[in-house]
CSV table of N, CA and C in Angstrom, one decimal:
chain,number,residue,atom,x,y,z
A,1,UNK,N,2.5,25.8,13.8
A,1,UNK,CA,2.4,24.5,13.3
A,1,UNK,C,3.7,23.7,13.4
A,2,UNK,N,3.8,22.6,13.9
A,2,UNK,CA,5.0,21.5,14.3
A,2,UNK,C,5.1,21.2,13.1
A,3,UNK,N,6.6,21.6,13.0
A,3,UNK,CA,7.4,20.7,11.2
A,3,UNK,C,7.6,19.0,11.7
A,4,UNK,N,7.4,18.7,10.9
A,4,UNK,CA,7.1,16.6,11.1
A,4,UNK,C,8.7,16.7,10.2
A,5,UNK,N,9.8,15.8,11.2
A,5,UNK,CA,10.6,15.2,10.3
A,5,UNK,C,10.9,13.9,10.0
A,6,UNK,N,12.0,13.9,9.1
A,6,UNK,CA,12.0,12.9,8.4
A,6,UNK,C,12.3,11.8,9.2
A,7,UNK,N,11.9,9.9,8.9
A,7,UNK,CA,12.2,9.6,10.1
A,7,UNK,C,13.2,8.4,9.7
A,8,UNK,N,14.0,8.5,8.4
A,8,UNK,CA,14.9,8.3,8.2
A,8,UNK,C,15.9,8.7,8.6
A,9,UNK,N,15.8,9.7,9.3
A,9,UNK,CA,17.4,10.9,9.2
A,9,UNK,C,18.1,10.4,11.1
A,10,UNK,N,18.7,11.1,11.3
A,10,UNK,CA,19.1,11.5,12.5
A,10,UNK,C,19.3,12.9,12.6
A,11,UNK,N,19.8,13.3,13.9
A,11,UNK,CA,19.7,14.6,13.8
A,11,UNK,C,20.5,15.7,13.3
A,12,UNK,N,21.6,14.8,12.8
A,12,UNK,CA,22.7,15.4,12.3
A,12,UNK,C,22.7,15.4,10.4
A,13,UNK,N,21.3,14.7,10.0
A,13,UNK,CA,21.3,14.7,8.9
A,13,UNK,C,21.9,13.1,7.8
A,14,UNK,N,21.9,12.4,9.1
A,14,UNK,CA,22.4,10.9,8.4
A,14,UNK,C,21.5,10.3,8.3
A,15,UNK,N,21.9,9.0,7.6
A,15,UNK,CA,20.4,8.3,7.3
A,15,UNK,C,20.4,7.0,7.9
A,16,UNK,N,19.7,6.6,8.6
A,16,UNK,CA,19.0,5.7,9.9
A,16,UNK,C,18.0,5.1,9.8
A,17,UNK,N,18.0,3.3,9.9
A,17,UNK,CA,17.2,2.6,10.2
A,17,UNK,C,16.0,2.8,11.1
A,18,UNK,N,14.9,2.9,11.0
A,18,UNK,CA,13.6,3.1,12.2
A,18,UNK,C,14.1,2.2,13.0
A,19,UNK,N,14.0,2.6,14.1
A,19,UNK,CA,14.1,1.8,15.4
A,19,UNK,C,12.6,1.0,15.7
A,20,UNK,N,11.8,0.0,15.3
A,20,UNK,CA,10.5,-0.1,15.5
A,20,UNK,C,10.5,-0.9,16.5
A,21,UNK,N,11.5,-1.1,17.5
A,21,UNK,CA,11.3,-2.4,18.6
A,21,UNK,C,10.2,-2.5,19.6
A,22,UNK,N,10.0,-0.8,20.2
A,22,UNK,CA,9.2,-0.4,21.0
A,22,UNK,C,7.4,-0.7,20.7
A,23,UNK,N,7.2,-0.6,19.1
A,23,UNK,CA,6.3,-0.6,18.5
A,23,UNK,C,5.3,-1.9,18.4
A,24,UNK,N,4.1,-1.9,18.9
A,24,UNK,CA,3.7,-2.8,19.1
A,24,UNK,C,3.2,-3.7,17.2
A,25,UNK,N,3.3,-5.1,17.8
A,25,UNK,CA,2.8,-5.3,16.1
A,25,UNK,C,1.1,-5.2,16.2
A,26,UNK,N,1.2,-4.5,15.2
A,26,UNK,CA,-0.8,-4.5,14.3
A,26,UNK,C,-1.2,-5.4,13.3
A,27,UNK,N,-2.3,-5.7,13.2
A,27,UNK,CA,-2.5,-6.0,11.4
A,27,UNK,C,-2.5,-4.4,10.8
A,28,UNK,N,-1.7,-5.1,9.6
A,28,UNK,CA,-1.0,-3.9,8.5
A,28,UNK,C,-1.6,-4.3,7.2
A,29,UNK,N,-2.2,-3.5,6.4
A,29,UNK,CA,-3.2,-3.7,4.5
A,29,UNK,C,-2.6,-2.7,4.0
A,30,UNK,N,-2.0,-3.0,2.7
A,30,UNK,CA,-1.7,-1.8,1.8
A,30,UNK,C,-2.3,-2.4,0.9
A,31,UNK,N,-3.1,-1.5,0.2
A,31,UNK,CA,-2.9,-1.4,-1.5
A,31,UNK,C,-2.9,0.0,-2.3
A,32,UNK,N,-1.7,-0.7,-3.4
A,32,UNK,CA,-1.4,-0.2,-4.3
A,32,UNK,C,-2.0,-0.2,-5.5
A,33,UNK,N,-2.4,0.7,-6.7
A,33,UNK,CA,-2.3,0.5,-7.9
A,33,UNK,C,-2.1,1.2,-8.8
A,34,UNK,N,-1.7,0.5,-10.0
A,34,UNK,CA,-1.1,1.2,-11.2
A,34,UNK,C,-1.6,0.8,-12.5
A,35,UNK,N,-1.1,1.1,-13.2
A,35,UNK,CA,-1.8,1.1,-14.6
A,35,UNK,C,-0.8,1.1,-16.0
A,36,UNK,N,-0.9,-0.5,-16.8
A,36,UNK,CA,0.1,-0.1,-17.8
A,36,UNK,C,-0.7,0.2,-19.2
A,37,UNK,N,-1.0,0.9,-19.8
A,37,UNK,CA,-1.3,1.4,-21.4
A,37,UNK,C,-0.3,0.5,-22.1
A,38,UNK,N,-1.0,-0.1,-23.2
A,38,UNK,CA,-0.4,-0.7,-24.8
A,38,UNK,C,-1.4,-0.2,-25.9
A,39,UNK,N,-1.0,-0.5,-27.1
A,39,UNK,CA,-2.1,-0.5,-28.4
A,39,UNK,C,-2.8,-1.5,-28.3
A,40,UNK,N,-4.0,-1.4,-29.3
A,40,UNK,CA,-5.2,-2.6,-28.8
A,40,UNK,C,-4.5,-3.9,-29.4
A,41,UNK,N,-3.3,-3.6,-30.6
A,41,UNK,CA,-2.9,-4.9,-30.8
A,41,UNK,C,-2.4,-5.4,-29.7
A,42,UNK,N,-1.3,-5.2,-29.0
A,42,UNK,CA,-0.9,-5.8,-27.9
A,42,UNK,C,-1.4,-6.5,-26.8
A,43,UNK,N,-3.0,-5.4,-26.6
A,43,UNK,CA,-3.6,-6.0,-25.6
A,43,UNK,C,-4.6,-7.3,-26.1
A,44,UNK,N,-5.1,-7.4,-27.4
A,44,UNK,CA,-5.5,-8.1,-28.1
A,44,UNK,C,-4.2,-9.3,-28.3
A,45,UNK,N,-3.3,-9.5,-28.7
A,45,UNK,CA,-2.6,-10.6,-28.3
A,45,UNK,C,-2.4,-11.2,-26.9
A,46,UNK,N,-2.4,-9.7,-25.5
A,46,UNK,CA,-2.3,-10.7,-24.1
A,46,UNK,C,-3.1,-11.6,-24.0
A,47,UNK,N,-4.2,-11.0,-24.3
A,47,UNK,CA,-5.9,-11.7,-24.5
A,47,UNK,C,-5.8,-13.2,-24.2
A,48,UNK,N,-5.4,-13.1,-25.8
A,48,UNK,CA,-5.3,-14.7,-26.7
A,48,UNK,C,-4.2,-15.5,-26.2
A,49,UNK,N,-3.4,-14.8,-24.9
A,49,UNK,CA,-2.2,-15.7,-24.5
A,49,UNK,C,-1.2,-15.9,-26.0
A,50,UNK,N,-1.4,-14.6,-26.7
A,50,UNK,CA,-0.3,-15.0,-28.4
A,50,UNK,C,0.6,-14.4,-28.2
A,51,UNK,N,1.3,-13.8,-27.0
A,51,UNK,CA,2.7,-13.0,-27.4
A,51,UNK,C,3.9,-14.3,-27.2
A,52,UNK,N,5.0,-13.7,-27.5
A,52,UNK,CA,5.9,-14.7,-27.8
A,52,UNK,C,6.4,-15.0,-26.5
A,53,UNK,N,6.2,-14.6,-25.5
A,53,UNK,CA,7.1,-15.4,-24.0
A,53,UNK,C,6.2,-15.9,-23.2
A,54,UNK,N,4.1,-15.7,-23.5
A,54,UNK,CA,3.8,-16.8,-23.0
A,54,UNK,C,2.5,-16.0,-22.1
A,55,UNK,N,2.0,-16.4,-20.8
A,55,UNK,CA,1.2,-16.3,-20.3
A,55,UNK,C,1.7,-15.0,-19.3
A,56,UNK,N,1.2,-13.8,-19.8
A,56,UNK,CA,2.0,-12.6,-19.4
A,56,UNK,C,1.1,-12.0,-18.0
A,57,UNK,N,-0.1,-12.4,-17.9
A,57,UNK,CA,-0.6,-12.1,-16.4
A,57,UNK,C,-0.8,-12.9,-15.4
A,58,UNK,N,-0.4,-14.3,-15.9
A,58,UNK,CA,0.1,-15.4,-14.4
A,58,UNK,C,1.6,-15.2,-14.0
A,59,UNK,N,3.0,-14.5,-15.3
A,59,UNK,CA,3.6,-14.3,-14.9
A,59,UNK,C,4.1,-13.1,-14.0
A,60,UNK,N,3.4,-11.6,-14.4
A,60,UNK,CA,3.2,-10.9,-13.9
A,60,UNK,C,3.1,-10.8,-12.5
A,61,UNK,N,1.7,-11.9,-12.1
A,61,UNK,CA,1.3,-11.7,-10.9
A,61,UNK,C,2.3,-13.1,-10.0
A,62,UNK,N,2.9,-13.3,-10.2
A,62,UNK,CA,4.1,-14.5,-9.5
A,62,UNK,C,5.0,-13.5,-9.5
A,63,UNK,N,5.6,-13.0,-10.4
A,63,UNK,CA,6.7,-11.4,-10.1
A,63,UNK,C,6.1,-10.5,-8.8
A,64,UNK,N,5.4,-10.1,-9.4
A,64,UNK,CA,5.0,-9.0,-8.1
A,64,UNK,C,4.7,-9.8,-6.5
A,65,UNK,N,4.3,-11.2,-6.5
A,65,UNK,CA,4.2,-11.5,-5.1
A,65,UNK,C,6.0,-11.7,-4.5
A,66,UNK,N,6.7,-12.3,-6.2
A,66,UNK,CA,8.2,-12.7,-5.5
A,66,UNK,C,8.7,-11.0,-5.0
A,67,UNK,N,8.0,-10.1,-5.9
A,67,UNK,CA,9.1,-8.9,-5.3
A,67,UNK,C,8.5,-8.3,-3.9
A,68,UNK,N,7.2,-8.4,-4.0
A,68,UNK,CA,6.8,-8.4,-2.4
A,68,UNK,C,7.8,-8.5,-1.0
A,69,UNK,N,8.3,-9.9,-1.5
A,69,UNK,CA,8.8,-10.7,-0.5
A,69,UNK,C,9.8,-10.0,-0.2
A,70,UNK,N,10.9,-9.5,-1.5
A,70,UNK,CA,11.9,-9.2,-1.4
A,70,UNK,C,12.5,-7.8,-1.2
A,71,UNK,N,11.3,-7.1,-0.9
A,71,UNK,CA,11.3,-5.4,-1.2
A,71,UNK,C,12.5,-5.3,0.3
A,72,UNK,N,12.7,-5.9,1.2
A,72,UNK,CA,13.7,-5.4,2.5
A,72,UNK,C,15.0,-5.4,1.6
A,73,UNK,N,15.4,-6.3,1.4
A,73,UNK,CA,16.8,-6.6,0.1
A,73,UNK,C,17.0,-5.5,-0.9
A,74,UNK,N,15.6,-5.2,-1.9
A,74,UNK,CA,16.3,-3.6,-2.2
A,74,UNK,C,16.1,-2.2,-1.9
A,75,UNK,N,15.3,-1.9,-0.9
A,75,UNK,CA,14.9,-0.6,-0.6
A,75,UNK,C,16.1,-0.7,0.5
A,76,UNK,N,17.0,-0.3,0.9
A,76,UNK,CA,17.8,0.0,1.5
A,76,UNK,C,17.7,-0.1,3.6
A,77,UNK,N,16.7,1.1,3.4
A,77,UNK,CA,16.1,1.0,4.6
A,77,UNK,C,15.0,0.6,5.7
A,78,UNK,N,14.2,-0.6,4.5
A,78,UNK,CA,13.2,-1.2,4.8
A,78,UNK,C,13.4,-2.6,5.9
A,79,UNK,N,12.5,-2.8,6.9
A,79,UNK,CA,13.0,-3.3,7.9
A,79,UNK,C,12.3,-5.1,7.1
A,80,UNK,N,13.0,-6.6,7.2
A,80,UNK,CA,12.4,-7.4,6.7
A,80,UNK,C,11.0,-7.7,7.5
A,81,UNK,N,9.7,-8.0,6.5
A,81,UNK,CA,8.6,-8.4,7.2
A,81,UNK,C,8.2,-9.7,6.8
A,82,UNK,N,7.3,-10.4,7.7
A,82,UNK,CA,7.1,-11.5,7.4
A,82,UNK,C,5.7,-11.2,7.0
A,83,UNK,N,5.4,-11.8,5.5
A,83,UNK,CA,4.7,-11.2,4.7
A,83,UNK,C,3.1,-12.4,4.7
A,84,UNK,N,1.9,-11.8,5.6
A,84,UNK,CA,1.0,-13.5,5.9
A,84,UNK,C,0.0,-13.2,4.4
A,85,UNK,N,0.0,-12.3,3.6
A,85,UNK,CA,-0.8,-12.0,2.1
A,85,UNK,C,-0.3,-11.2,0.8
A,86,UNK,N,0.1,-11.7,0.2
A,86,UNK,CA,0.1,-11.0,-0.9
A,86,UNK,C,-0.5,-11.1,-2.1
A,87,UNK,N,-1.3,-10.3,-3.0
A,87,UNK,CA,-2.0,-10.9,-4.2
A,87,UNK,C,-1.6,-9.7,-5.3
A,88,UNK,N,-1.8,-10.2,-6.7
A,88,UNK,CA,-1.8,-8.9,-7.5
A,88,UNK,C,-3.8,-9.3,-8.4
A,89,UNK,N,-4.1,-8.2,-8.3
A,89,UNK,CA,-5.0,-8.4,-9.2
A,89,UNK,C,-5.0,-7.3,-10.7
A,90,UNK,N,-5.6,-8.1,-11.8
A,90,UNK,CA,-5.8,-7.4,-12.5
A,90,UNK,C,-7.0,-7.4,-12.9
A,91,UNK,N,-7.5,-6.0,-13.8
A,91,UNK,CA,-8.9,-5.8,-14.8
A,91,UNK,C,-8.3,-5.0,-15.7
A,92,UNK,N,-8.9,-5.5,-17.1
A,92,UNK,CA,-8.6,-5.1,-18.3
A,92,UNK,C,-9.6,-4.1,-18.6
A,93,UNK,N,-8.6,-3.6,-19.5
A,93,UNK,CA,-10.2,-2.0,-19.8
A,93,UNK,C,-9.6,-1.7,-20.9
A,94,UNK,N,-10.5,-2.6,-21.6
A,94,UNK,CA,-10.3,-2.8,-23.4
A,94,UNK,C,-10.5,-1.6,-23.9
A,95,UNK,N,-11.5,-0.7,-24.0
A,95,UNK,CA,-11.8,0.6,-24.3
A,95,UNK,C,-10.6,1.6,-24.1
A,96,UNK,N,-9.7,1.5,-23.0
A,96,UNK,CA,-8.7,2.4,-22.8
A,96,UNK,C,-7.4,1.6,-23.1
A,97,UNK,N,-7.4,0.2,-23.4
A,97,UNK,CA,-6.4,-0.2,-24.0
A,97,UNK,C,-5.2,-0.5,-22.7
A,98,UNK,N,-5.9,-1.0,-21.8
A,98,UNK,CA,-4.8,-0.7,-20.8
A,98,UNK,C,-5.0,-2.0,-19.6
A,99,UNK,N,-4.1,-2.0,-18.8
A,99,UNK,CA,-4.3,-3.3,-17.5
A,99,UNK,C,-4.0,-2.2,-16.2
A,100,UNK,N,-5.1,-2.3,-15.5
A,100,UNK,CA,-5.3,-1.7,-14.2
A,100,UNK,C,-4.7,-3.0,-13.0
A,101,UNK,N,-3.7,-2.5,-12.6
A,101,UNK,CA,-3.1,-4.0,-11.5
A,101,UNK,C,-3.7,-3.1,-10.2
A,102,UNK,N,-3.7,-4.2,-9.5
A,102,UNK,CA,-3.8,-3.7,-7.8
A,102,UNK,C,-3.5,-4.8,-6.6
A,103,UNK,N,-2.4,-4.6,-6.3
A,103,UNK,CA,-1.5,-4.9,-4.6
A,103,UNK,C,-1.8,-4.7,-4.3
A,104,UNK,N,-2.2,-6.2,-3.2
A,104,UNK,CA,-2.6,-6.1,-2.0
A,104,UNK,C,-1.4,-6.4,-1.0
A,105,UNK,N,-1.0,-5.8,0.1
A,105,UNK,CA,0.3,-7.0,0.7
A,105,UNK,C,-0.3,-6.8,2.4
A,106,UNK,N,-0.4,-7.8,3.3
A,106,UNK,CA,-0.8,-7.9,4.6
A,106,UNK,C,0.2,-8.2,5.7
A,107,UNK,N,0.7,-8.3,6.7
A,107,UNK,CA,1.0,-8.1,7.7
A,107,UNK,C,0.8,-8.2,9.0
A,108,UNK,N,1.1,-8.6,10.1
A,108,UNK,CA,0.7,-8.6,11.5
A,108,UNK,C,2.2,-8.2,12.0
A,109,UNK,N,2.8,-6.5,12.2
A,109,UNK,CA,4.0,-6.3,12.3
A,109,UNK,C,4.3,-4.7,13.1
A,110,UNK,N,5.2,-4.9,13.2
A,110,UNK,CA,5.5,-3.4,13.7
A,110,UNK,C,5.5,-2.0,12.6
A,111,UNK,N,5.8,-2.4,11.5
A,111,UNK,CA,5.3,-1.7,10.6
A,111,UNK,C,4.9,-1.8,9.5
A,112,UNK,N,4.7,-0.8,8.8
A,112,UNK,CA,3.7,-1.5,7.5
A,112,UNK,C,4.2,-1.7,6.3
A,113,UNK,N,3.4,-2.0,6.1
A,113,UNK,CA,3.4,-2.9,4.5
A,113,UNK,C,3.6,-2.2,3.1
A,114,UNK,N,3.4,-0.9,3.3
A,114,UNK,CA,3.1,0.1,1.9
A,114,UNK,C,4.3,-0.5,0.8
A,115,UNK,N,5.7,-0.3,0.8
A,115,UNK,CA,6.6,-0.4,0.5
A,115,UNK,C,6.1,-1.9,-0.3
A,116,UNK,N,5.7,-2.7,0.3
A,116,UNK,CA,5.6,-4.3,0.0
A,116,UNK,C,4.5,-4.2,-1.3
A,117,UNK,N,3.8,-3.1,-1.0
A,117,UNK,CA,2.6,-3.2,-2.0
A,117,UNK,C,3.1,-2.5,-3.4
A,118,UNK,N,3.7,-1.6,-2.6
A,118,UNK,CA,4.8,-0.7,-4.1
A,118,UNK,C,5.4,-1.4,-4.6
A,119,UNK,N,5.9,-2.2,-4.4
A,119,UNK,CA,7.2,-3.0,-4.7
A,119,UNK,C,6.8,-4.1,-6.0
A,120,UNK,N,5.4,-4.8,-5.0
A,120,UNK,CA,4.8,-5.3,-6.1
A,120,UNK,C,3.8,-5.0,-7.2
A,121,UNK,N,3.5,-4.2,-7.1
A,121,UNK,CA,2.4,-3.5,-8.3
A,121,UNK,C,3.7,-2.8,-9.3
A,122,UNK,N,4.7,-2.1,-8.9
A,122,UNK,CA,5.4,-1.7,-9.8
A,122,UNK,C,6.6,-3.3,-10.2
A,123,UNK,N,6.8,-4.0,-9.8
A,123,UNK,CA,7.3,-5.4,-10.5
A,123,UNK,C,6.4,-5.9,-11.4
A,124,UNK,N,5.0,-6.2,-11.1
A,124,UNK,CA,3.9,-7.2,-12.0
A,124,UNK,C,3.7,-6.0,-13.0
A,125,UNK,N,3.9,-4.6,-13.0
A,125,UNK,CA,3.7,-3.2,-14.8
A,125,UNK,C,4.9,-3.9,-15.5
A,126,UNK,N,6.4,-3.9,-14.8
A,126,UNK,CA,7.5,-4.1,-15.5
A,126,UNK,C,7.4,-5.5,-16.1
A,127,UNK,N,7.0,-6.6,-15.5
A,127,UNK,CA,6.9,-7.7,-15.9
A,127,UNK,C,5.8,-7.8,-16.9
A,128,UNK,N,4.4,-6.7,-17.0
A,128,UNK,CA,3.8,-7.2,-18.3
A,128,UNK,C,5.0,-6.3,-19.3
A,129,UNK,N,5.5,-5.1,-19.2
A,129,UNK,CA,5.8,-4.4,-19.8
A,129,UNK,C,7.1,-5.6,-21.0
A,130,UNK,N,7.8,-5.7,-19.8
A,130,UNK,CA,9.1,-7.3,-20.0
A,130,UNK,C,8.6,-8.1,-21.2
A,131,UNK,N,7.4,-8.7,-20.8
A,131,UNK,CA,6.6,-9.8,-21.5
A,131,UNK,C,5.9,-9.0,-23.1
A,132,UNK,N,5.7,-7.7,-23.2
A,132,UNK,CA,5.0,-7.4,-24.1
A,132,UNK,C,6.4,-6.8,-25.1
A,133,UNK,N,6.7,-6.1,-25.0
A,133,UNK,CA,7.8,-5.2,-25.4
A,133,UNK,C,8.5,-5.7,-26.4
A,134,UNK,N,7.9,-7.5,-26.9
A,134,UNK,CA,8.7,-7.7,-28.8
A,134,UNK,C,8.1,-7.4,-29.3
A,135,UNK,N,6.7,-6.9,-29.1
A,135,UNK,CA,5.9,-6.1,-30.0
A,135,UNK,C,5.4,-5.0,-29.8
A,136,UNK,N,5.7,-4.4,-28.8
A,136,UNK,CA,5.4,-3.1,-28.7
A,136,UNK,C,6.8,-2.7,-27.6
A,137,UNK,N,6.9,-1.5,-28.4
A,137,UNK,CA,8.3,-0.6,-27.1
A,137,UNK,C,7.8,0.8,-26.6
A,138,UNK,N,6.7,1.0,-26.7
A,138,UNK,CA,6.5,2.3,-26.0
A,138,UNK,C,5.2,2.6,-25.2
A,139,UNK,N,5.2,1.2,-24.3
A,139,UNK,CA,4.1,0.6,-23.2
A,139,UNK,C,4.3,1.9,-22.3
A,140,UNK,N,3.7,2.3,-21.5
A,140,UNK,CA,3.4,3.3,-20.8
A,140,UNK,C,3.1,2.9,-19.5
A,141,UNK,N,4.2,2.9,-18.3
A,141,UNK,CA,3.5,2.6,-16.5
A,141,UNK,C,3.1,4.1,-16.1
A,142,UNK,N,1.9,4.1,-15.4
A,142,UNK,CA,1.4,5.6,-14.9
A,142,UNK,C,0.4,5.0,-13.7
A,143,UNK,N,0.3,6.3,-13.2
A,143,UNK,CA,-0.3,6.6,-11.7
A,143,UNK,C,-0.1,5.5,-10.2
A,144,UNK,N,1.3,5.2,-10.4
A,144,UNK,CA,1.3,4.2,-9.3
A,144,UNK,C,1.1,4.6,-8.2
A,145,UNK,N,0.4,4.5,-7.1
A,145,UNK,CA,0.1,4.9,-5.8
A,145,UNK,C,-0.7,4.0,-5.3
A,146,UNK,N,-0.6,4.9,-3.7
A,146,UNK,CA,-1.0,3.9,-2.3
A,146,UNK,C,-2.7,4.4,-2.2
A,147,UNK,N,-3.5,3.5,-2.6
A,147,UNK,CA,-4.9,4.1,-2.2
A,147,UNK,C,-5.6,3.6,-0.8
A,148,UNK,N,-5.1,2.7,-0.4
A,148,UNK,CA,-5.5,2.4,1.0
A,148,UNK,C,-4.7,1.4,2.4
A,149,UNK,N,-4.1,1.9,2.9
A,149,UNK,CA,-3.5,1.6,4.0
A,149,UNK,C,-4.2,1.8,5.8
A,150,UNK,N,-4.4,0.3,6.7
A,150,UNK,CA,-4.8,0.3,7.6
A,150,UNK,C,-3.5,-0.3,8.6
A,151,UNK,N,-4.0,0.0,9.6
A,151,UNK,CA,-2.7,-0.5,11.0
A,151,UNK,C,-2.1,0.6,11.1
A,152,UNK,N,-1.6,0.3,12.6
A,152,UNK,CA,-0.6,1.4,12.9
A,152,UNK,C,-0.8,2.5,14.1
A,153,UNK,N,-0.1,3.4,14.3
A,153,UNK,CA,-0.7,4.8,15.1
A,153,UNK,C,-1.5,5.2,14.0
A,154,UNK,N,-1.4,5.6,12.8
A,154,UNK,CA,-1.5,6.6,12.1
A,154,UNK,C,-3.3,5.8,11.3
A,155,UNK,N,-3.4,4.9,11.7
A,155,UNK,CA,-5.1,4.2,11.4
A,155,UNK,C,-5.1,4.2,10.0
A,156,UNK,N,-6.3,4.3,9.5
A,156,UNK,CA,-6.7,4.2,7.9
A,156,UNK,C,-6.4,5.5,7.4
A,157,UNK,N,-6.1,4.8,6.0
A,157,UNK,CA,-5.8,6.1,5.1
A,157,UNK,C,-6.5,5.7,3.5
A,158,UNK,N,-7.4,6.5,2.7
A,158,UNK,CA,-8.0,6.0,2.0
A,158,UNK,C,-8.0,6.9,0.7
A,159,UNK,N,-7.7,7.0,-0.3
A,159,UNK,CA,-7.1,8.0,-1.0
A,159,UNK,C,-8.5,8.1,-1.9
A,160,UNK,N,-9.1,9.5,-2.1
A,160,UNK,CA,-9.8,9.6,-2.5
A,160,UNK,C,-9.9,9.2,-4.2
């Protein structure tokens, strides 16, 4: 079995920009999602738009598309993309007391988008987390991952 390396590195063990020049552009879809837990008071005030800094899932979702944009700026090795979709969606699940987000980020590029989608689904948890946190401090972000990515060599990927 062929060891797959890393394609950050070089061969000497330094760390290196992807060269994607050769690479033809695709259409590129990621999505991500995650999930932030509160008590039902807290989610019971997002509700009602009653916490004290305001409308916490229009702001949410304007964070996560700005950090979209800007994921090349702090991931170190991320090449800039020009970004043709980004959305955050949410569904509330009163019963578990929680907001299920899901990034979407699109593409027509030489590489993909995953990073863009990470970037924002974990900004719009921090930003409800930001927005909720004068009334609660022990909000909970869990299971952030990539459940579906298309484009590329490497085709569709669909996480069970």
């Amino acid at each position: 079995m062929e060891e797959k390396s890393f394609s950050h590195m070089d061969t000497d063990g330094s760390i290196t920009m992807v060269d994607v020049g050769d690479k033809d552009d695709t259409r590129r879809i990621a999505i991500v999602r995650t999930v932030v837990e509160v008590s039902s008071n807290t989610l019971d005030l997002l509700l009602r738009q009653a916490l004290p800094k305001g409308d916490v899932l229009t702001t949410a979702k304007v964070a996560g598309i700005q950090a979209a944009k800007r994921t090349w700026e702090l991931i170190p090795l991320c090449h800039p993309l020009f970004l043709s979709y980004v959305d955050i969606r949410f569904e509330i699940d009163e019963a578990q007391n929680s907001i299920n987000i899901e990034a979407e980020a699109r593409t027509t590029s030489q590489t993909g988008v995953e990073m863009e989608a990470l970037m924002a689904a974990q900004t719009a948890a921090m930003t409800i987390y930001d927005m909720c946190k004068a009334v609660q401090k022990d909000i909970i972000i869990r299971d952030c991952r990539l459940v579906y990515k298309a484009g590329g060599k490497s085709g569709v990927f669909q996480a069970e």
